[in-house]
Tab-separated table of C-alpha atoms in Angstrom:
chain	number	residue	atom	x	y	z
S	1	UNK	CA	84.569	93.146	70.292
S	2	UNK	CA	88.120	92.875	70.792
S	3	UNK	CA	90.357	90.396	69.720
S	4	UNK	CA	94.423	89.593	69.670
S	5	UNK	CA	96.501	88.304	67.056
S	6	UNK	CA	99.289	86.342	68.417
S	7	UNK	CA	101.975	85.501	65.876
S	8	UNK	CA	103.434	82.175	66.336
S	9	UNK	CA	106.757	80.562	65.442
S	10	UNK	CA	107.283	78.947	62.417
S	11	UNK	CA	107.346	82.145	59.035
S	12	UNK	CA	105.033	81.733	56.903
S	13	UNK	CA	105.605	82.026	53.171
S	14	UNK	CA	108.303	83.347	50.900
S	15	UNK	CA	107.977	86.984	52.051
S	16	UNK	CA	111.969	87.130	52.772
S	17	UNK	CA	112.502	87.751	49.295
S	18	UNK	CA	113.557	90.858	47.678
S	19	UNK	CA	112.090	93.113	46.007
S	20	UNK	CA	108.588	92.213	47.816
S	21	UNK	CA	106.151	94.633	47.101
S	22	UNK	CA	104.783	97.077	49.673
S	23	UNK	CA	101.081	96.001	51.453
S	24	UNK	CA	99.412	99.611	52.004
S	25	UNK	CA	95.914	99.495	54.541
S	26	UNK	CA	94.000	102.594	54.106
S	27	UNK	CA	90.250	104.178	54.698
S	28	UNK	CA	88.862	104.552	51.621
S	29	UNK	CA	86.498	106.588	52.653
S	30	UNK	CA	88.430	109.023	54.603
S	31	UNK	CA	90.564	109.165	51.037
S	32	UNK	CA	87.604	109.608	48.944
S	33	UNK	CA	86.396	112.535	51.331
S	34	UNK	CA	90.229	114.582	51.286
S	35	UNK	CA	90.085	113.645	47.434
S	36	UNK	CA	86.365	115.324	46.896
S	37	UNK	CA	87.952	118.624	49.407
S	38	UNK	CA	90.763	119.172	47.203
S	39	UNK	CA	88.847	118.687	43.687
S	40	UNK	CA	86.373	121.355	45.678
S	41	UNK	CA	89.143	123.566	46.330
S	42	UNK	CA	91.130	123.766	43.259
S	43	UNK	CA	87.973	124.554	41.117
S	44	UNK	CA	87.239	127.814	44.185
S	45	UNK	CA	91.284	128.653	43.860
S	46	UNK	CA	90.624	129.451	40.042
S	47	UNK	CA	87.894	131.253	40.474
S	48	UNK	CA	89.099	133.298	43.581
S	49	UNK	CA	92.215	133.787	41.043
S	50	UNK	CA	90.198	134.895	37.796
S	51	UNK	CA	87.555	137.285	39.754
S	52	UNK	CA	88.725	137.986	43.522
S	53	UNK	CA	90.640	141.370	44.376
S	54	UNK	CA	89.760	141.894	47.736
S	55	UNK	CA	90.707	141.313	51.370
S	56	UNK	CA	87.233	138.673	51.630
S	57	UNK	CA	89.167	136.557	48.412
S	58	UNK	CA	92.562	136.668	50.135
S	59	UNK	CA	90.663	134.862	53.210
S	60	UNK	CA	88.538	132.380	51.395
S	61	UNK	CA	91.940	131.408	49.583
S	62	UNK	CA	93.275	130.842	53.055
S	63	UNK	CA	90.295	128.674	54.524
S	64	UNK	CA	90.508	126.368	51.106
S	65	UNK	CA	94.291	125.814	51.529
S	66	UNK	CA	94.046	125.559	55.602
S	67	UNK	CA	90.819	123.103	54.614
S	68	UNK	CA	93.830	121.175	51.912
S	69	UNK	CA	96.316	120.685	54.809
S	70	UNK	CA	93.544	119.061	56.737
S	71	UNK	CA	92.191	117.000	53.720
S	72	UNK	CA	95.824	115.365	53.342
S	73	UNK	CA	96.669	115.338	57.020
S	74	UNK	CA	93.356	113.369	58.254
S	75	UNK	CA	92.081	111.844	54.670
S	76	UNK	CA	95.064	111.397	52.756
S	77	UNK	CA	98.156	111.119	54.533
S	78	UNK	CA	96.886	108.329	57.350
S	79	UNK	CA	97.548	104.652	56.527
S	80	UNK	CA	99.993	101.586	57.147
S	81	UNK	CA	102.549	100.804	55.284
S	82	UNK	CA	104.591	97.530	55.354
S	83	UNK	CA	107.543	96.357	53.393
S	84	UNK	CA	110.491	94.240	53.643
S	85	UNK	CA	111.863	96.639	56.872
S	86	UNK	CA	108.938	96.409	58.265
S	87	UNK	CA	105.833	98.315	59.224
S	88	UNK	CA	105.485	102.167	58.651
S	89	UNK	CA	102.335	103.970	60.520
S	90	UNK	CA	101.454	107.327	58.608
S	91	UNK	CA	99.500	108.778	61.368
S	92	UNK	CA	98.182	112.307	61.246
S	93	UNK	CA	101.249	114.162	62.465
S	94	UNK	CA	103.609	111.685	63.532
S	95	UNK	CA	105.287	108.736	61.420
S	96	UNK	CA	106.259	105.611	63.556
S	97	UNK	CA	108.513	102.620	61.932
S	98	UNK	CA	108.642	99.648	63.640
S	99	UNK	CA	111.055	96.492	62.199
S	100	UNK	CA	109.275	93.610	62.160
S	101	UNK	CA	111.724	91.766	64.254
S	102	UNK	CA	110.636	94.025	67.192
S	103	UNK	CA	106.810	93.517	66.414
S	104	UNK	CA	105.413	90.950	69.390
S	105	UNK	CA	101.497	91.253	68.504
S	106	UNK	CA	98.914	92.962	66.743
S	107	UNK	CA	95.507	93.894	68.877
S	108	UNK	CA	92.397	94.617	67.115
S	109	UNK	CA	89.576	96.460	68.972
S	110	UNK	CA	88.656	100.604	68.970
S	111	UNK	CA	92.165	100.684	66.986
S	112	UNK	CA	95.133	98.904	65.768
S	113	UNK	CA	97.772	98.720	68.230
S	114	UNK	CA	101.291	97.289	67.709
S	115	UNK	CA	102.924	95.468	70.607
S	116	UNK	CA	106.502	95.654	70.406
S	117	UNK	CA	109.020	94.202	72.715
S	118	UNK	CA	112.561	97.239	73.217
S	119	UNK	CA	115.048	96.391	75.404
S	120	UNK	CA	113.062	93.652	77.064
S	121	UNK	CA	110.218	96.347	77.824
S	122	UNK	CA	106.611	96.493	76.371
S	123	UNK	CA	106.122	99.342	73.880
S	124	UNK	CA	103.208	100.057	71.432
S	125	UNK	CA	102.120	102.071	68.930
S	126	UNK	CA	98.194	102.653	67.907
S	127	UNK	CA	97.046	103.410	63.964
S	128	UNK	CA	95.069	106.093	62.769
S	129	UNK	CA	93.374	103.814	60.358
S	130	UNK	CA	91.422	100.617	60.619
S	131	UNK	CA	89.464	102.405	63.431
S	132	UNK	CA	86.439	99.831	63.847
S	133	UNK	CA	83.612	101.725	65.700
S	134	UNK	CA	81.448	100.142	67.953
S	135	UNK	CA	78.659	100.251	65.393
S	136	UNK	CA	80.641	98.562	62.932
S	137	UNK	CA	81.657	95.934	65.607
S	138	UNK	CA	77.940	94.925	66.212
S	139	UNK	CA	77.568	94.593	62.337
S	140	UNK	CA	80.026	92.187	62.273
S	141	UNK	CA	78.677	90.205	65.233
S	142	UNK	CA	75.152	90.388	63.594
S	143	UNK	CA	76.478	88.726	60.120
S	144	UNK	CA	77.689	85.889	62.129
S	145	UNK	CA	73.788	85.407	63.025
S	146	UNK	CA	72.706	85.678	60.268
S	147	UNK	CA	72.093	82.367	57.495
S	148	UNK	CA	74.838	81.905	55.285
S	149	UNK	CA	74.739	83.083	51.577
S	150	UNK	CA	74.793	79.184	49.731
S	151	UNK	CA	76.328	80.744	46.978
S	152	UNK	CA	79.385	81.616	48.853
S	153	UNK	CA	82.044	78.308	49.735
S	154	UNK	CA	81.925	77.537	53.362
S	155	UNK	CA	85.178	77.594	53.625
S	156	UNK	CA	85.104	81.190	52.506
S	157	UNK	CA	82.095	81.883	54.923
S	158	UNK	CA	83.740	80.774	57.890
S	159	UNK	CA	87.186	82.572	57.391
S	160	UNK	CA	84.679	85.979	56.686
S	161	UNK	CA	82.386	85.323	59.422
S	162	UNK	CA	81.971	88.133	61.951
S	163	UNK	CA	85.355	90.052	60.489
S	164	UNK	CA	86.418	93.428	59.660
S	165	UNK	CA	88.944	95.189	58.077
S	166	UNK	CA	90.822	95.548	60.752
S	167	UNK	CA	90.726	91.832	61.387
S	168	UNK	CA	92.425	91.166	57.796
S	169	UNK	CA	94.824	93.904	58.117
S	170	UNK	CA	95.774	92.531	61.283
S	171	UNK	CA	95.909	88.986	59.366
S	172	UNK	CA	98.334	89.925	56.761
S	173	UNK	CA	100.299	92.022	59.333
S	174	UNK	CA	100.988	89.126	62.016
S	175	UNK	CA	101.796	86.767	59.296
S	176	UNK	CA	104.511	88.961	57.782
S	177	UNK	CA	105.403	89.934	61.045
S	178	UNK	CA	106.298	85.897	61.650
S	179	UNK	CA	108.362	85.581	58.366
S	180	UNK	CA	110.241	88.340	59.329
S	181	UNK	CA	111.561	87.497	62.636
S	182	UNK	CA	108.286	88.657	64.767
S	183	UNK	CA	105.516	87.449	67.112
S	184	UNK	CA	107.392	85.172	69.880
S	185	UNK	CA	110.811	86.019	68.756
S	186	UNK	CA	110.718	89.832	69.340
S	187	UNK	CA	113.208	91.511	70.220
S	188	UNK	CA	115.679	88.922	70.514
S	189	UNK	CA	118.284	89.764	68.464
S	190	UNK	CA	120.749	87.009	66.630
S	191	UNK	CA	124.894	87.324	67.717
S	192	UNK	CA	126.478	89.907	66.892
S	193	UNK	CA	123.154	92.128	65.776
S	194	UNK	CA	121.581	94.860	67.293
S	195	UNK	CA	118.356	94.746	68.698
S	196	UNK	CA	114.997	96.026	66.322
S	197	UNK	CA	113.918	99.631	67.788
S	198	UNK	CA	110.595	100.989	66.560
S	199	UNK	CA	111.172	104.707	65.674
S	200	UNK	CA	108.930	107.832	65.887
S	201	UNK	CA	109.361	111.584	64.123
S	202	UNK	CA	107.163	114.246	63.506
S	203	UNK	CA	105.708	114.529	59.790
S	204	UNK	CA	106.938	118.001	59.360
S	205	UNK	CA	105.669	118.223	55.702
S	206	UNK	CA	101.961	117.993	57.195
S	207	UNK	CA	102.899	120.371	60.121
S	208	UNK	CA	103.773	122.855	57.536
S	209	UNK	CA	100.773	122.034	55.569
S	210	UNK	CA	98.258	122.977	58.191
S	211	UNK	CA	100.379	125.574	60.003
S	212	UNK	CA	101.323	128.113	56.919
S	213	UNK	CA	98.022	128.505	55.464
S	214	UNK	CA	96.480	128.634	59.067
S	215	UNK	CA	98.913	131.090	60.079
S	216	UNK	CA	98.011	132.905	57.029
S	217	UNK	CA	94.315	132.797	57.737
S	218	UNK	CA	94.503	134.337	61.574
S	219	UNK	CA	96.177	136.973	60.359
S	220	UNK	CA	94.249	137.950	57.154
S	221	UNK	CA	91.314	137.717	59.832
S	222	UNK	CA	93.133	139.932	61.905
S	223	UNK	CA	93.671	142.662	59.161
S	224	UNK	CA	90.210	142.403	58.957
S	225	UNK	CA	89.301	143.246	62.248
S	226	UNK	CA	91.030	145.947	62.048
S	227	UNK	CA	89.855	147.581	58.728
């Protein structure tokens, strides 16, 4: 199932004003899995502290730290961030920022993707999270089968029916994308203003993460192979 979220004209709500308070879209259960790795690692660090004195500690040290930078990079780190600016992707390695006035669309199939209009060119972006698996796609078309619970408003019903998360992040997105200067009127910018340009940089924190303790593991497993 795939489906596109066009913003329209007219901005909707108050979310101009200051101070507006972050919206952050995340897997919870990616997060709940990095969480239960590091809780698993910290109590083996201790214990490879308190009793380990040989090459075979120094290596299982290495594994549960390489295993941490993974945790945080994949579990962790991913998720979408938007504020007054506009919308922040914390993807796995690479962080992408992209001002709502450049944001055309939001598309909501395999992934999130972020149509963007710079320099009167097509550009987009794809999220690491919100992924919506095929699997979770035909749940969602077999609730819309299905009888409806009478103890839930119809109203209610109808705006649920057949959605997933990805649908309401996509929602919120496109309608704060529209009350900042998105959807139809992307990149078009107002006299005398530069034109919005989504921006992409490597997370070197998470690099470093996963490459030190990796390094560190290849060769402790080299010093190995040699003893």
């Amino acid at each position: 199932m795939s489906a596109t979220k066009r913003a329209g004209e007219a901005p909707q709500g108050d979310e101009r004003a200051a101070g507006m308070k972050p919206k952050v879209f995340r897997s919870l259960g990616a997060r709940v899995a990095g969480w239960a790795w590091m809780v698993l690692a910290a109590a083996n660090l201790i214990d490879i502290a308190v009793r380990g004195r040989d090459l075979a500690a120094l290596i299982a040290a290495a594994v549960l730290l390489t295993g941490c930078g993974l945790a945080y990079m994949l579990g962790l780190r991913p998720a979408i961030v938007a504020d007054e600016a506009g919308v922040w992707l914390r993807n796995p390695l690479k962080d992408v920022r992209i001002p709502w006035p450049a944001l055309q669309q939001i598309d909501v199939g395999g992934a999130l993707r972020f149509r963007c209009v710079v320099d009167g060119e097509p550009w987009q972006a794809k999220a690491w999270v919100l992924q919506t698996s095929p699997r979770a796609q035909a749940r969602a078309r077999a609730r819309e089968s299905r009888r409806p619970d009478p103890a839930v408003p119809a109203a209610l019903a109808e705006h649920l029916e057949g959605r997933t998360p990805a649908d309401f992040a996509a929602e919120q997105l496109t309608e704060l994308a529209v009350a900042h200067g998105g959807g139809k009127r992307a990149g078009k910018a107002r006299r005398g203003e530069t034109a919005a340009r989504p921006s992409v940089s490597w997370s070197i924190p998470t690099i470093v993460a996963v490459a030190v303790p990796g390094a560190v593991l290849v060769a402790l497993g080299l010093v190995g192979s040699l003893t």
